[in-house]
Amino acid sequence: MALGKGRSKRSSGPWVSTTTTVVFVALCVFGVYMLTPGTLISTDTTNRMSVSKSSFQTTDSKQDTSTFQDNPGNLPKDAIKTDEDDNAKNSSSDQVLEVASADDQKQDGLAQIVADKKDQLSDEHAENLVKTAAAEIEHLDTKDHPTGENVKRQADAEGNSEGLKGTVSEEEQQRLNQQEVQLSEESSMTHNQESDQEISTAKSDDNRKAIQNTFETMEGQNEETKDEKQSGSKNDRAGHSESADNENTLEENKRKMQPESHDNLKDTTNKVSQENEQMEQQQRQDWQQDGIATDHEGATSKDQIEHDESTIDSTDSSDDRMRNQDTVREEKVQTQKQDAQKDQPVTTEDKGKDNKHHQRKRKKKQPKPSTVEDQSFATGEGGIPNESVESKKTWSTQADQSDNHNERKKSPSENQDGSLYGYSWQLCNVTAGADYIPCLDNEKAIRQLPSRGHFEHRERHCPEEPPTCLVPTPQGYKTPIEWPHSRDKIWYHNVPHTSLAQFKGHQNWVKLSGEVLTFPGGGTQFIHGALHYIDFLQKAAPEIAWGKHTRTVLDVGCGVASFGGFLFDRDVLTISFAPKDEHEAQVQFALERGIPAISAVMGSQRLPFPGRVFDLIHCARCRVPWHREGGALLLELNRMLRPGGYFVWSATPVYRKGPEDAQIWKEMSALTVSMCWKLITIKKDKLNMVAAAIYHKPVSNVCYDERKRKQPPMCKDDDDPNAAWYVPLQSCMHTVPVDEAERGSHWPQEWPRRLNSAPYWLNRSQMGIYGKPAPDDFVSDYEHWQREVSKSYLSGLGISWSNVRNIMDMRAVYGGFAAALKGLKVWVLNVVNVDSPDTLPIIYERGLFGIYHDWCESFSTYPRTYDLLHADHLFSRLKKRCKLEPVMVEVDRIVRPGGKLIVRDESSAVGEVEKLLKSLRWEVRLSYSKNNEGILSAQKSDWRPESYEVASQ
């Protein structure tokens, strides 16, 4: 390296000795090493240092070396960039030296030092000293910028730096390394690579000053210089509490310095490397103990954790990835240094900084389960709290209103020998076979009915003990055809029934064509297609306004539910129902097609829906005797129909003139008039050769008050129109709400605005389910599920949503989960439990639909009819009333092979559900717990037991 001066021929003076020269070189290298930001840590750690552009200050050339040890690079405290500094970055670029001049500064500084000391050194000693120092400085450069031409220079300087490491004692080296790690950790919070060049520039200046101070120290400076050293060291300790023990340690270390061999240094490095590997392995075990554990594809296993560790933040730059990989090593080195420095005083402020920084590093390194991001459980940060105990005092439940609701008691589950996870399963030995619905196929209870005149045998009669057997799968069952193709055809073997095709084939209900059943038309009343019929009704009564004014529809006696299936094209949500009768499997056809439907009958009890919730009720040749027994069945429709809602009746009495049809029309007309229903129009569809009568329910009580004959009578004040679970039919009418703040006094907002808006009748004086005022509770629930579905459900649970069509929310509150899925081509049946606050009217008000149910009993649907079930804090509540074993059997019955279950609940309940699912051979794809809350995602297999249970008598 050219220094600008030729080699002098002067011989060294007698005062120069070999020993002095060695000390010169040793202390020179010692000064250089005090500049090194990472002696035993990786080069990448050094790269993380970030310095604000305005923080570089000029320093006195007589700066003490102990001061530099306290603050490598002589950076003021505010020069170490923190997260807060990112928002207050100073743009004074004129205070920063250009990187391009760094090399020149190094050369000038060295030349100046040699020139000042040329009278005290021999030419040979001076040249060797300069070469050694220059090589070491270049080695530091390459550690900060290990790319490009510096790589070669780093290799050249490697020999010198390795050979000189032994001049520093092991104790001194440990102390310096601790200081360097602490400074590196403070700097790593910023990840600002732009300041790397600034650090390099500042170092070139500080290196020159440090070497100057080394020479001054060796000359034996006067007492004034020593006082300055002590003063500078105290000032730096005030700015950086990490070096509180550095005062007077320089002189002591000079006396204790002993050479360290390369072998000892290599052994130390290998030992640290082995301990780092042990620490990484221990940390992976700690992560697993945090609750991340599954054994199946799509779950977070040991291999997945190792994969996540190597691919953290894959979208980050390569420098960011290297920083993440060095975190574990830094923590290990920090732990070792803290053990070695236990006797040193540590301030409260230091502890706070260390703890906060350690938490930040652990949070960034923590792997996430199967891309589920920061699960916000019901009681967690950002989530919604558990149900408020006080709220139960202000909300009624269906269990309170029911006349025939037997409270289920919790009883312990018994393990059986020869079982899996303590459970043993057999197939159900029933005549219903693969179509078994326990509460509708209870032959023992049906045989004991005293009468069947009101279709009691088609109503629910659940077994005293819920079944724990499994329903067999039809032979040849296939994965259902996806929506919307399923609306037109389904696999025959999935619903292997042909009687309906034989009886109704001429009416275009359903036809058998090879391995598929096709649905070419719309049904009895719209042979030429349901869409034509739907548009025909719109023209007959434009005020219906499909998809805007009219959103929720009830289809009575639905057949194969083509009416509701094609109303999806008009943005209308329809729930269809029909009994399980001689027209076998019509509801099963509907569900297999991907159309909402339940098995139910209008008999002696109310349907499981609230009052005043449907915008329109439809009956196309449904053969329901509306006119009989004082119109009890039509009055049930009146209970469920919203004030101002519509009833569409397209049956033979409307357009045929036979004696029977004429008599029915006459009685029907008298009944509707007495009910104050207004006949808007009767229109005939010439293409289908049918006609429809459209009625309108009143929006006030004026007509009721003006009736001369008070028949049908008005219901008593204590008759709640929302009471529906096991409540007998009432042949009366409920008054229309007139209070502006009462539900039913106004029509809901047009769709889709009604979806996200809290109903007008939710007032702030009423406490919501989660303890906030009701409108705020509604908003919190909506925001919570929007966040959870978008962040976790759609991408983090391993679910292919293109294969999902039929969904059931087993415990809906405000319908937030269903609302969050609005953008998908799915429909969600919201279930409000009979012992939960009655929030089902809110769900309908926002343009969704649902049903009341008690999960201690079987649900009124065919087996294998849902693609996905969602249970949010359901099972922990059910455990207080009934066994979980039959509940999980019911879940297994409802879900299609390949279908999914998502459970969010208390960790104990999730663990119990997981054990039951595994015993049923379900594939648990995700099981994750946090803060005593858990989430589970599982998929049903096609496994069935081989043996049948003993037939019941």
PDB file of C-alpha atoms in Angstrom, residues 196 290 303 359 386 424 450 477 636 657 665 748 838:
ATOM      1  CA  ASP A 196     -24.304   0.029   6.141  1.00  0.00           C
ATOM      2  CA  ASP A 290     -46.858 -24.530  22.855  1.00  0.00           C
ATOM      3  CA  ASP A 303     -40.779 -31.629   9.700  1.00  0.00           C
ATOM      4  CA  GLN A 359     -39.624 -11.126  23.261  1.00  0.00           C
ATOM      5  CA  ASN A 386     -67.237 -15.239  25.803  1.00  0.00           C
ATOM      6  CA  SER A 424     -65.986 -48.956  19.608  1.00  0.00           C
ATOM      7  CA  PRO A 450    -102.507 -42.370  19.318  1.00  0.00           C
ATOM      8  CA  TYR A 477     -71.028 -43.705  -3.460  1.00  0.00           C
ATOM      9  CA  GLU A 636     -98.661 -20.786  10.849  1.00  0.00           C
ATOM     10  CA  LYS A 657    -112.642 -25.115 -12.142  1.00  0.00           C
ATOM     11  CA  TRP A 665    -110.725 -21.793  -3.730  1.00  0.00           C
ATOM     12  CA  PRO A 748     -85.356  -4.301   6.334  1.00  0.00           C
ATOM     13  CA  ASP A 838     -82.640 -16.210  20.654  1.00  0.00           C
TER      14      ASP A 838
END
